Amino acid sequence: MVGRDQAAPPADQLAAMDLTDAVQNHAFSDRVLIRSIVGRPDGGAGLAGQRVRAAGWVRTGREQGKGTFAFLELNDGSCPANLQVIVDAGVAVLSKLVATGTCVVVDGILKVPPEGTRQRIELRVEKVVHIGEVDPAKYPIPKTKLTLEFLRDHLHLRSRTNTIAAIARIRNALAFATHSFFQEHHFLYVHTPILTTSDCEGAGEMFQVTTLISEAEKLEKELIKNPPPSEADIEAARQLVSERGEAVKQLKAAKASKADIAASVAELNKAKESLSKLEERSKLKPGIPQKDGKIDYTQDFFARQAFLTVSGQLQVETYACAVSNVYTFGPTFRAEHSHTSRHLAEFWMVEPEIAFADLQDDMSCAEAYVKYMCKWLLEKCLDDMEFMAKNYDKGCIDRLRMVASTPFVRISYTEAVELLEEAVRGGKKFENEVEWGIDLASEHERYLTEVKFQKPVIVYNYPKGIKAFYMRLNDDLKTVAAMDVLVPKVGNYRDGAAS
Amino acid sequence: MVGRDQAAPPADQLAAMDLTDAVQNHAFSDRVLIRSIVGRPDGGAGLAGQRVRAAGWVRTGREQGKGTFAFLELNDGSCPANLQVIVDAGVAVLSKLVATGTCVVVDGILKVPPEGTRQRIELRVEKVVHIGEVDPAKYPIPKTKLTLEFLRDHLHLRSRTNTIAAIARIRNALAFATHSFFQEHHFLYVHTPILTTSDCEGAGEMFQVTTLISEAEKLEKELIKNPPPSEADIEAARQLVSERGEAVKQLKAAKASKADIAASVAELNKAKESLSKLEERSKLKPGIPQKDGKIDYTQDFFARQAFLTVSGQLQVETYACAVSNVYTFGPTFRAEHSHTSRHLAEFWMVEPEIAFADLQDDMSCAEAYVKYMCKWLLEKCLDDMEFMAKNYDKGCIDRLRMVASTPFVRISYTEAVELLEEAVRGGKKFENEVEWGIDLASEHERYLTEVKFQKPVIVYNYPKGIKAFYMRLNDDLKTVAAMDVLVPKVGNYRDGAAS
């Protein structure tokens, strides 16, 4: 074992590493990552004989040999594969260890299992350091197959399933690959504001951000605890002010001592202050503040109406016009009441901007980015993708390879419409009629990329009428310099069972 | 020149690159990055004789030699340094080029300037490809010094100043360094939700997210355009229903033909439907929907009250308990009415979580992270940091070096309080009284890190009363396993002039 202040090598260096190397501890923990054992090209066999501390959650466990020992499949989320752990009855109370979901930390020796077993290495436990017990009767995520729908009701535990953990690793990989791609190509990452007063897309489906309601509720509670003054209270205070004023007048008329007059004036001022406080409080009204029959946004947090951004594009463009290559990568919000697999209220979006580039450069960037993502997954997440291929989408790995290695077709919108019209003449039926000027429907895009070309297709120069106001008008005055990348099968979602 | 599909090498490889190398084009543009010329260790001298296309914005320009040529300081944001560009009067109308802010794309030959000039290389222009003119009378960001306050009123142009561009590059570097650090140490990046129904910190200073107000406003407009039915309208509709009902009855009594009865029933049903629509519309009330005197959140977008997150911690912890090492890095929101340099309504926050680790591991992680950030800035952003040292904070580079290379002091809260009490006995005056149990004030933290130790200090094991509910209670039952990293000078903000 090396010291804990030394980091394990990144996954892509594991393959190159000397298989006789000592196993390496996690940098900020006294355990090893299970991936650094079973993720090696030799499945961990080269580590036989080494003492390690492993930790994780039991995926499946069973007592064997009439209760003399237990097998545990231990997973720590560092990779899809489990570490097989063997505990003898003399070391721990086996029944406390075997329930799915049990959290364990164990010290032991790595050994090559007997011939004929699937594992290339297993851990023989010498000491159980920690057990976080699970009551199988209450644990809601058993080892049986569970639907994604079911898991949605157990958000706090679903990351312990193979499916959600694999998605977490894949999403992590794609997020970091996104940053790596743009950083390698000298784009600056800009955090554009989430809170905004402008509606970039003009679609109007924005979430409003406000403190008016909570402030009104706070005030309402306050007014119940401490009611506003009544008219009578204010009248009494007014009366007091006039009495005190009269007293001052009389003292002055009677040429009283300066001290007496000063004291009387002080009393008058106190009465005035008290009146003004009461008048101020009497103006407090429950409810959202109004002015001229409308909500008074000058009283909102930002002194105006504010929303969640639907796109950082307008802001990041100001950076593109100063530092030339930029991208955003952050959450975006749409208050759309569309419940489809393509609509989300909250999602993360990448928005690159390149100064001094034309549409061809833009297409090159998009193609390079998509290929980079695919290659990254094939290199760093093949085990998770294999899980996905096995359980959700048979062709996903082949598709990643195809997209990573095939030059994308580039056709203008006008050419795309011609190809679709040609298909219609050839007998192809579309639900949505094809003619120049339409927004391509999903069925049209799928025809182009899945049937006609069977590879990724970039369609560019769209009619100005169907694209946003900020697109550059081409010299034909009919089309704008916009492009969309179409990839086979994207947008097709198959629900299934998670394990 | 190499093909445009080849990426320029990352900055840290530039130093190692053969200085006789051809200059490399930007991957997705037909220009070169100015940084790939002037950012070389030889200042670009080794590129003399090469033809390049450069592009950017004029920082300063001036006509010289009685208008026979012009000098332009061109900046493209790829580095703080400008490229000196020389344009002869025969090539372009010089007066159109020299205004600060002018956008230009130029082709030319790199030449070594005459002895005695500051530049190591300059670009002699052969062709001006593009000019985006600027009217100096209207351009709000002249080359004079401008305050940060002033720039706040010109957000869309301020990224063209040296200061804001440098901050953009530094922020970009720190964001990517953050990902690199955690990825190298096998942490998974998790996008925790921004929209939430839980108040993690319990401070209550949350922004509410709602569509109730916009829906109410939409309805209000709709009701003005298309007013709800009056009582009389409804009464008339009711009357019609009863008349039609009567008609049906009479036809039936008169044993009319089936067809006549059916027609009459159809008329009755139409009248009923029309009444029910009117009744439905009469229920529409302007304003935010209420129920039992309270806002009816079942009609809000998520059918409940929703807020912007103040921390992704509770959500990311569920991932830590499944995949063991995770971090978030995303925007966070606080509706605090504190207008200090330490309070923001929107900011990006990093939240790491390590399973199977103790507080010592946590401190090791924090120290390693802070050191990594400092080293990254020294390696990748030294030119920008030099700009900051010259213009804003003389000691910033020395401080980065110190933090990067000095082991952090680790003291318990109890020890920290003892040191502060010792200082008080020695005559040190604090505004806030020191005693066990207090939350350390900024002046206390600064004493420890700036006076007592003069290096970064980690204070750990705080009294449970001053930390959040989710902290682990230590065995002494008085303190919790929390720690804060204190770094000299952090939180001290010096306003200044931007250029």
Short mmCIF file of N, CA and C in Angstrom, two decimals, chain A residues 4 7-9 26-29 31 33 55-57 76-77 103 105 156 159-160 168-169 171-172 175-176 179-181 183 185-186 188-189 191 193-195 207-211 213 217 288 295 297 301-302 308 318-325 329 331 333 335-337 345-346 348 356-357 361 364-365 368, chain B residues 4 7-9 26-29 31 33 55-57 76-77 103 105 156 159-160 168-169 171-172 175-176 179 181 183-186 188-189 191 193-195 207-211 213 217 288 295 297 301-302 308 318-325 329 331 333 335-337 346 348 356-357 361 364-365 368:
data_model
loop_
_atom_site.label_atom_id
_atom_site.label_comp_id
_atom_site.label_asym_id
_atom_site.label_seq_id
_atom_site.Cartn_x
_atom_site.Cartn_y
_atom_site.Cartn_z
N ARG A 4 -1.79 7.44 1.65
CA ARG A 4 -3.10 7.87 1.18
C ARG A 4 -3.05 9.22 0.48
N ALA A 7 -2.64 9.92 -5.28
CA ALA A 7 -3.88 9.63 -5.99
C ALA A 7 -3.73 8.38 -6.85
N ALA A 8 -4.84 7.66 -7.03
CA ALA A 8 -4.86 6.56 -7.98
C ALA A 8 -4.76 7.14 -9.39
N PRO A 9 -4.19 6.39 -10.33
CA PRO A 9 -4.07 6.94 -11.69
C PRO A 9 -5.43 7.00 -12.36
N HIS A 26 -7.30 5.13 -2.31
CA HIS A 26 -7.96 6.37 -2.68
C HIS A 26 -7.23 7.53 -1.99
N ALA A 27 -7.18 8.66 -2.67
CA ALA A 27 -6.39 9.78 -2.15
C ALA A 27 -6.91 10.29 -0.81
N PHE A 28 -8.23 10.31 -0.63
CA PHE A 28 -8.78 10.94 0.57
C PHE A 28 -9.63 9.95 1.37
N SER A 29 -9.14 8.71 1.45
CA SER A 29 -9.85 7.68 2.19
C SER A 29 -8.84 6.56 2.42
N ARG A 31 -9.42 3.47 2.05
CA ARG A 31 -9.84 2.28 1.31
C ARG A 31 -9.36 2.39 -0.14
N LEU A 33 -10.39 1.93 -4.25
CA LEU A 33 -11.58 1.90 -5.10
C LEU A 33 -11.70 0.51 -5.71
N ALA A 55 -14.63 -1.00 0.61
CA ALA A 55 -15.86 -0.49 1.23
C ALA A 55 -16.91 -0.31 0.16
N GLY A 56 -18.16 -0.39 0.56
CA GLY A 56 -19.23 -0.18 -0.41
C GLY A 56 -20.54 -0.70 0.14
N TRP A 57 -21.44 -1.02 -0.79
CA TRP A 57 -22.78 -1.47 -0.42
C TRP A 57 -23.01 -2.85 -1.02
N ASP A 76 -18.97 -0.16 -4.95
CA ASP A 76 -18.75 1.18 -4.39
C ASP A 76 -19.03 2.29 -5.40
N GLY A 77 -19.63 1.92 -6.53
CA GLY A 77 -20.00 2.92 -7.53
C GLY A 77 -18.86 3.38 -8.40
N CYS A 103 -24.15 -1.49 4.20
CA CYS A 103 -22.91 -0.76 3.98
C CYS A 103 -21.80 -1.45 4.79
N VAL A 105 -17.39 -1.94 5.49
CA VAL A 105 -15.97 -1.64 5.29
C VAL A 105 -15.21 -2.87 5.80
N HIS A 156 -33.90 9.02 -3.33
CA HIS A 156 -32.73 9.07 -2.45
C HIS A 156 -31.98 7.74 -2.42
N SER A 159 -29.88 5.79 -6.79
CA SER A 159 -28.51 5.79 -7.31
C SER A 159 -27.76 4.52 -6.89
N ARG A 160 -28.37 3.70 -6.04
CA ARG A 160 -27.75 2.41 -5.69
C ARG A 160 -28.09 1.31 -6.67
N ALA A 168 -25.26 7.91 -13.95
CA ALA A 168 -24.48 8.93 -13.23
C ALA A 168 -23.04 8.95 -13.76
N ARG A 169 -22.46 7.75 -13.98
CA ARG A 169 -21.07 7.71 -14.48
C ARG A 169 -21.01 8.21 -15.91
N ARG A 171 -23.14 10.32 -17.43
CA ARG A 171 -23.39 11.76 -17.44
C ARG A 171 -22.15 12.52 -16.97
N ASN A 172 -21.52 12.02 -15.91
CA ASN A 172 -20.27 12.62 -15.44
C ASN A 172 -19.23 12.63 -16.55
N ALA A 175 -20.11 15.19 -19.23
CA ALA A 175 -19.93 16.57 -18.76
C ALA A 175 -18.45 16.94 -18.79
N PHE A 176 -17.61 16.05 -18.29
CA PHE A 176 -16.18 16.38 -18.28
C PHE A 176 -15.61 16.37 -19.70
N HIS A 179 -16.26 19.75 -21.24
CA HIS A 179 -15.27 20.75 -20.84
C HIS A 179 -13.92 20.49 -21.51
N SER A 180 -13.52 19.21 -21.54
CA SER A 180 -12.21 18.89 -22.13
C SER A 180 -12.16 19.30 -23.60
N PHE A 181 -13.23 19.00 -24.33
CA PHE A 181 -13.28 19.34 -25.75
C PHE A 181 -13.10 20.85 -25.96
N GLN A 183 -12.08 23.18 -23.86
CA GLN A 183 -10.81 23.71 -23.34
C GLN A 183 -9.67 23.40 -24.29
N HIS A 185 -9.80 23.21 -27.34
CA HIS A 185 -9.93 24.09 -28.51
C HIS A 185 -10.01 25.56 -28.13
N HIS A 186 -9.54 25.89 -26.91
CA HIS A 186 -9.36 27.29 -26.50
C HIS A 186 -10.66 28.08 -26.42
N LEU A 188 -13.41 29.63 -23.86
CA LEU A 188 -13.53 29.97 -22.44
C LEU A 188 -14.93 29.60 -21.95
N TYR A 189 -14.95 28.97 -20.78
CA TYR A 189 -16.22 28.61 -20.14
C TYR A 189 -16.75 29.86 -19.43
N HIS A 191 -19.91 31.48 -17.18
CA HIS A 191 -21.14 31.23 -16.41
C HIS A 191 -22.11 32.37 -16.67
N PRO A 193 -25.73 34.30 -16.54
CA PRO A 193 -26.67 34.38 -15.41
C PRO A 193 -27.89 33.46 -15.58
N ILE A 194 -28.32 32.88 -14.50
CA ILE A 194 -29.54 32.05 -14.48
C ILE A 194 -30.74 32.95 -14.25
N LEU A 195 -30.57 33.91 -13.36
CA LEU A 195 -31.62 34.90 -13.12
C LEU A 195 -31.52 35.96 -14.19
N PHE A 207 -40.19 30.59 -16.04
CA PHE A 207 -40.53 30.57 -14.62
C PHE A 207 -40.20 31.93 -14.02
N GLN A 208 -41.12 32.45 -13.23
CA GLN A 208 -40.85 33.70 -12.56
C GLN A 208 -40.15 33.45 -11.23
N VAL A 209 -39.21 34.33 -10.89
CA VAL A 209 -38.49 34.24 -9.63
C VAL A 209 -38.86 35.46 -8.80
N THR A 210 -39.33 35.21 -7.59
CA THR A 210 -39.85 36.34 -6.81
C THR A 210 -39.70 36.09 -5.32
N THR A 211 -39.63 37.18 -4.56
CA THR A 211 -39.76 37.08 -3.11
C THR A 211 -41.03 37.79 -2.65
N ILE A 213 -44.19 36.90 -2.83
CA ILE A 213 -45.16 36.05 -2.15
C ILE A 213 -44.69 35.73 -0.73
N GLU A 217 -46.41 36.80 2.76
CA GLU A 217 -46.81 35.82 3.78
C GLU A 217 -46.18 36.18 5.14
N ILE A 288 -49.92 40.76 -1.90
CA ILE A 288 -48.83 41.17 -2.78
C ILE A 288 -49.00 42.66 -3.10
N ILE A 295 -49.28 44.46 -10.10
CA ILE A 295 -48.30 44.08 -9.08
C ILE A 295 -47.17 45.10 -9.09
N TYR A 297 -43.75 45.65 -8.88
CA TYR A 297 -42.48 44.92 -8.89
C TYR A 297 -41.32 45.72 -8.34
N PHE A 301 -37.50 41.49 -5.17
CA PHE A 301 -36.09 41.43 -4.77
C PHE A 301 -35.19 42.26 -5.67
N PHE A 302 -35.39 42.16 -6.97
CA PHE A 302 -34.53 42.88 -7.90
C PHE A 302 -35.16 44.20 -8.38
N LEU A 308 -36.23 32.79 -14.66
CA LEU A 308 -35.13 31.85 -14.88
C LEU A 308 -34.83 31.83 -16.37
N THR A 318 -21.99 38.27 -25.90
CA THR A 318 -21.22 39.49 -25.59
C THR A 318 -19.77 39.12 -25.26
N TYR A 319 -19.59 37.92 -24.71
CA TYR A 319 -18.21 37.47 -24.45
C TYR A 319 -17.53 37.02 -25.74
N ALA A 320 -18.30 36.38 -26.62
CA ALA A 320 -17.72 35.97 -27.91
C ALA A 320 -17.18 37.19 -28.65
N CYS A 321 -17.85 38.31 -28.51
CA CYS A 321 -17.44 39.54 -29.19
C CYS A 321 -16.34 40.27 -28.42
N ALA A 322 -15.64 39.54 -27.57
CA ALA A 322 -14.55 40.15 -26.81
C ALA A 322 -13.40 39.18 -26.62
N VAL A 323 -13.72 37.92 -26.38
CA VAL A 323 -12.66 36.92 -26.18
C VAL A 323 -12.75 35.80 -27.22
N SER A 324 -13.58 35.95 -28.17
CA SER A 324 -13.70 35.20 -29.45
C SER A 324 -14.21 33.75 -29.43
N ASN A 325 -13.83 32.92 -28.45
CA ASN A 325 -14.40 31.57 -28.41
C ASN A 325 -14.89 31.29 -27.01
N PHE A 329 -22.25 26.13 -20.13
CA PHE A 329 -22.71 24.79 -19.81
C PHE A 329 -23.35 24.92 -18.43
N PRO A 331 -27.54 25.00 -16.18
CA PRO A 331 -28.96 24.66 -16.20
C PRO A 331 -29.79 25.72 -16.90
N PHE A 333 -34.13 26.55 -18.07
CA PHE A 333 -35.47 26.27 -17.54
C PHE A 333 -36.55 26.62 -18.55
N ALA A 335 -40.85 26.57 -18.68
CA ALA A 335 -42.11 26.26 -18.00
C ALA A 335 -43.13 25.77 -19.02
N GLU A 336 -42.75 24.73 -19.77
CA GLU A 336 -43.64 24.19 -20.79
C GLU A 336 -44.49 23.08 -20.19
N HIS A 337 -45.75 23.11 -20.52
CA HIS A 337 -46.63 22.06 -20.00
C HIS A 337 -46.66 20.87 -20.96
N ALA A 345 -38.54 20.65 -17.49
CA ALA A 345 -38.62 21.97 -16.87
C ALA A 345 -37.22 22.50 -16.58
N GLU A 346 -36.28 21.58 -16.30
CA GLU A 346 -34.91 21.95 -15.95
C GLU A 346 -33.94 21.01 -16.66
N TRP A 348 -29.62 20.72 -18.47
CA TRP A 348 -28.32 21.36 -18.69
C TRP A 348 -28.06 21.46 -20.19
N PHE A 356 -15.41 35.08 -35.72
CA PHE A 356 -14.56 34.92 -36.91
C PHE A 356 -14.69 33.52 -37.51
N ALA A 357 -15.93 33.02 -37.55
CA ALA A 357 -16.17 31.70 -38.12
C ALA A 357 -17.42 31.77 -38.98
N ASP A 361 -17.49 26.37 -40.46
CA ASP A 361 -16.70 26.21 -39.23
C ASP A 361 -17.60 25.70 -38.10
N SER A 364 -18.25 22.13 -38.52
CA SER A 364 -17.05 21.36 -38.17
C SER A 364 -16.94 21.22 -36.66
N CYS A 365 -17.25 22.30 -35.97
CA CYS A 365 -17.18 22.28 -34.50
C CYS A 365 -18.20 21.29 -33.94
N ALA A 368 -17.13 17.70 -34.70
CA ALA A 368 -15.99 17.30 -33.87
C ALA A 368 -16.44 17.05 -32.44
N ARG B 4 -7.31 23.52 -41.22
CA ARG B 4 -8.07 24.08 -40.12
C ARG B 4 -8.69 23.01 -39.23
N ALA B 7 -6.27 20.97 -34.32
CA ALA B 7 -6.38 21.91 -33.19
C ALA B 7 -5.01 22.44 -32.82
N ALA B 8 -4.97 23.68 -32.34
CA ALA B 8 -3.74 24.22 -31.79
C ALA B 8 -3.44 23.47 -30.49
N PRO B 9 -2.18 23.35 -30.12
CA PRO B 9 -1.86 22.62 -28.89
C PRO B 9 -2.29 23.43 -27.67
N HIS B 26 -6.58 28.15 -35.72
CA HIS B 26 -7.65 27.73 -34.83
C HIS B 26 -8.42 26.60 -35.50
N ALA B 27 -8.91 25.66 -34.70
CA ALA B 27 -9.54 24.48 -35.27
C ALA B 27 -10.80 24.82 -36.06
N PHE B 28 -11.59 25.78 -35.61
CA PHE B 28 -12.88 26.04 -36.24
C PHE B 28 -12.98 27.47 -36.74
N SER B 29 -11.89 27.96 -37.33
CA SER B 29 -11.84 29.32 -37.85
C SER B 29 -10.62 29.38 -38.76
N ARG B 31 -8.53 31.75 -38.85
CA ARG B 31 -7.55 32.68 -38.29
C ARG B 31 -6.71 31.94 -37.25
N LEU B 33 -4.99 32.08 -33.34
CA LEU B 33 -5.19 32.75 -32.06
C LEU B 33 -3.97 33.63 -31.79
N ALA B 55 -7.35 38.14 -36.19
CA ALA B 55 -8.62 38.82 -36.05
C ALA B 55 -8.81 39.23 -34.59
N GLY B 56 -9.56 40.27 -34.37
CA GLY B 56 -9.82 40.69 -32.99
C GLY B 56 -10.37 42.09 -32.96
N TRP B 57 -10.18 42.73 -31.83
CA TRP B 57 -10.71 44.08 -31.62
C TRP B 57 -9.55 45.02 -31.29
N ASP B 76 -7.59 39.47 -29.21
CA ASP B 76 -8.71 38.55 -29.51
C ASP B 76 -9.18 37.80 -28.26
N GLY B 77 -8.69 38.22 -27.10
CA GLY B 77 -9.14 37.62 -25.85
C GLY B 77 -8.48 36.30 -25.52
N CYS B 103 -13.56 46.10 -34.95
CA CYS B 103 -13.35 44.68 -35.18
C CYS B 103 -12.66 44.51 -36.52
N VAL B 105 -10.35 41.81 -39.30
CA VAL B 105 -9.73 40.55 -39.72
C VAL B 105 -8.69 40.92 -40.78
N HIS B 156 -22.64 44.55 -21.64
CA HIS B 156 -22.49 43.87 -22.93
C HIS B 156 -21.16 44.21 -23.59
N SER B 159 -16.64 43.01 -21.26
CA SER B 159 -15.69 41.91 -21.46
C SER B 159 -14.58 42.30 -22.44
N ARG B 160 -14.70 43.47 -23.07
CA ARG B 160 -13.62 43.95 -23.94
C ARG B 160 -12.54 44.71 -23.17
N ALA B 168 -12.45 36.72 -16.82
CA ALA B 168 -13.10 35.63 -17.56
C ALA B 168 -12.13 34.46 -17.76
N ARG B 169 -10.89 34.78 -18.12
CA ARG B 169 -9.91 33.70 -18.33
C ARG B 169 -9.55 33.00 -17.02
N ARG B 171 -11.47 32.81 -14.28
CA ARG B 171 -12.65 32.05 -13.83
C ARG B 171 -12.78 30.77 -14.65
N ASN B 172 -12.57 30.87 -15.96
CA ASN B 172 -12.58 29.69 -16.82
C ASN B 172 -11.54 28.68 -16.34
N ALA B 175 -12.59 27.03 -13.08
CA ALA B 175 -13.72 26.10 -13.26
C ALA B 175 -13.21 24.78 -13.84
N PHE B 176 -12.35 24.87 -14.85
CA PHE B 176 -11.86 23.62 -15.45
C PHE B 176 -10.90 22.91 -14.49
N HIS B 179 -12.94 20.82 -12.12
CA HIS B 179 -13.34 19.53 -12.71
C HIS B 179 -12.13 18.59 -12.82
N PHE B 181 -9.42 18.45 -11.05
CA PHE B 181 -9.02 17.94 -9.73
C PHE B 181 -9.92 16.78 -9.30
N GLN B 183 -12.04 14.97 -11.07
CA GLN B 183 -12.02 13.83 -11.99
C GLN B 183 -10.75 13.01 -11.77
N GLU B 184 -9.62 13.66 -11.60
CA GLU B 184 -8.37 12.93 -11.35
C GLU B 184 -8.48 12.08 -10.09
N HIS B 185 -9.28 12.54 -9.14
CA HIS B 185 -9.43 11.80 -7.89
C HIS B 185 -10.70 10.96 -7.85
N HIS B 186 -11.26 10.68 -9.04
CA HIS B 186 -12.37 9.73 -9.16
C HIS B 186 -13.64 10.17 -8.46
N LEU B 188 -17.38 11.70 -9.03
CA LEU B 188 -18.35 11.87 -10.11
C LEU B 188 -19.03 13.23 -9.96
N TYR B 189 -19.14 13.92 -11.09
CA TYR B 189 -19.83 15.22 -11.14
C TYR B 189 -21.33 14.94 -11.22
N HIS B 191 -25.17 16.63 -11.32
CA HIS B 191 -25.98 17.85 -11.47
C HIS B 191 -27.17 17.76 -10.53
N PRO B 193 -30.50 19.12 -8.54
CA PRO B 193 -31.55 20.01 -9.04
C PRO B 193 -31.43 21.45 -8.52
N ILE B 194 -31.75 22.39 -9.40
CA ILE B 194 -31.78 23.80 -9.02
C ILE B 194 -33.16 24.12 -8.46
N LEU B 195 -34.18 23.57 -9.08
CA LEU B 195 -35.54 23.73 -8.59
C LEU B 195 -35.75 22.72 -7.47
N PHE B 207 -35.45 32.11 -3.04
CA PHE B 207 -36.27 32.67 -4.10
C PHE B 207 -37.36 31.67 -4.45
N GLN B 208 -38.57 32.19 -4.60
CA GLN B 208 -39.67 31.31 -5.00
C GLN B 208 -39.75 31.26 -6.53
N VAL B 209 -40.05 30.09 -7.06
CA VAL B 209 -40.20 29.90 -8.51
C VAL B 209 -41.65 29.55 -8.78
N THR B 210 -42.29 30.32 -9.64
CA THR B 210 -43.73 30.13 -9.80
C THR B 210 -44.18 30.53 -11.20
N THR B 211 -45.28 29.95 -11.64
CA THR B 211 -45.95 30.45 -12.84
C THR B 211 -47.33 31.00 -12.47
N ILE B 213 -48.19 33.82 -11.03
CA ILE B 213 -48.40 35.24 -11.34
C ILE B 213 -48.60 35.42 -12.84
N GLU B 217 -51.86 36.78 -14.74
CA GLU B 217 -51.83 37.93 -15.64
C GLU B 217 -52.41 37.56 -17.01
N ILE B 288 -54.29 35.67 -8.20
CA ILE B 288 -53.65 34.40 -7.89
C ILE B 288 -54.65 33.48 -7.21
N ILE B 295 -52.82 30.91 -0.72
CA ILE B 295 -52.53 30.69 -2.13
C ILE B 295 -52.68 29.20 -2.44
N TYR B 297 -51.45 26.43 -4.12
CA TYR B 297 -50.28 25.97 -4.86
C TYR B 297 -50.53 24.73 -5.71
N PHE B 301 -47.01 25.44 -11.15
CA PHE B 301 -46.45 24.55 -12.17
C PHE B 301 -46.17 23.14 -11.64
N PHE B 302 -45.59 23.07 -10.45
CA PHE B 302 -45.23 21.76 -9.90
C PHE B 302 -46.29 21.26 -8.91
N LEU B 308 -35.67 28.10 -5.58
CA LEU B 308 -34.33 27.88 -6.11
C LEU B 308 -33.45 27.33 -4.99
N THR B 318 -27.07 11.74 -1.38
CA THR B 318 -27.69 10.45 -1.73
C THR B 318 -26.84 9.73 -2.77
N TYR B 319 -26.13 10.49 -3.60
CA TYR B 319 -25.21 9.86 -4.56
C TYR B 319 -23.94 9.38 -3.87
N ALA B 320 -23.46 10.16 -2.89
CA ALA B 320 -22.26 9.75 -2.15
C ALA B 320 -22.51 8.40 -1.48
N CYS B 321 -23.76 8.16 -1.05
CA CYS B 321 -24.10 6.90 -0.38
C CYS B 321 -24.42 5.80 -1.39
N ALA B 322 -23.95 5.95 -2.62
CA ALA B 322 -24.19 4.94 -3.65
C ALA B 322 -22.97 4.79 -4.55
N VAL B 323 -22.32 5.90 -4.89
CA VAL B 323 -21.16 5.83 -5.77
C VAL B 323 -19.91 6.41 -5.09
N SER B 324 -20.00 6.68 -3.84
CA SER B 324 -18.93 6.98 -2.86
C SER B 324 -18.18 8.31 -2.97
N ASN B 325 -17.83 8.81 -4.16
CA ASN B 325 -17.17 10.12 -4.24
C ASN B 325 -17.88 10.96 -5.28
N PHE B 329 -21.14 21.17 -8.89
CA PHE B 329 -20.56 22.47 -9.25
C PHE B 329 -21.63 23.15 -10.10
N PRO B 331 -24.89 26.62 -10.07
CA PRO B 331 -25.36 27.86 -9.47
C PRO B 331 -26.21 27.61 -8.24
N PHE B 333 -28.50 29.91 -5.03
CA PHE B 333 -29.23 31.18 -4.93
C PHE B 333 -29.57 31.50 -3.48
N ALA B 335 -31.66 34.61 -1.38
CA ALA B 335 -32.40 35.88 -1.43
C ALA B 335 -32.09 36.71 -0.20
N GLU B 336 -30.80 36.95 0.03
CA GLU B 336 -30.39 37.71 1.21
C GLU B 336 -30.31 39.19 0.85
N HIS B 337 -30.82 40.02 1.73
CA HIS B 337 -30.75 41.45 1.47
C HIS B 337 -29.46 42.06 2.03
N GLU B 346 -26.85 35.12 -6.66
CA GLU B 346 -26.58 33.96 -7.53
C GLU B 346 -25.08 33.73 -7.55
N TRP B 348 -21.81 30.40 -8.08
CA TRP B 348 -21.50 28.99 -8.36
C TRP B 348 -20.74 28.42 -7.18
N PHE B 356 -16.82 6.93 3.27
CA PHE B 356 -15.72 6.17 3.87
C PHE B 356 -14.51 7.05 4.14
N ALA B 357 -14.75 8.25 4.63
CA ALA B 357 -13.67 9.17 4.95
C ALA B 357 -13.97 9.84 6.28
N ASP B 361 -9.44 13.14 6.40
CA ASP B 361 -9.48 12.94 4.94
C ASP B 361 -10.11 14.17 4.26
N SER B 364 -7.67 16.89 4.15
CA SER B 364 -6.65 16.61 3.13
C SER B 364 -7.19 16.96 1.75
N CYS B 365 -8.45 16.63 1.52
CA CYS B 365 -9.07 16.90 0.23
C CYS B 365 -9.16 18.41 0.01
N ALA B 368 -5.67 19.83 -0.61
CA ALA B 368 -5.18 19.46 -1.95
C ALA B 368 -5.89 20.26 -3.03
#
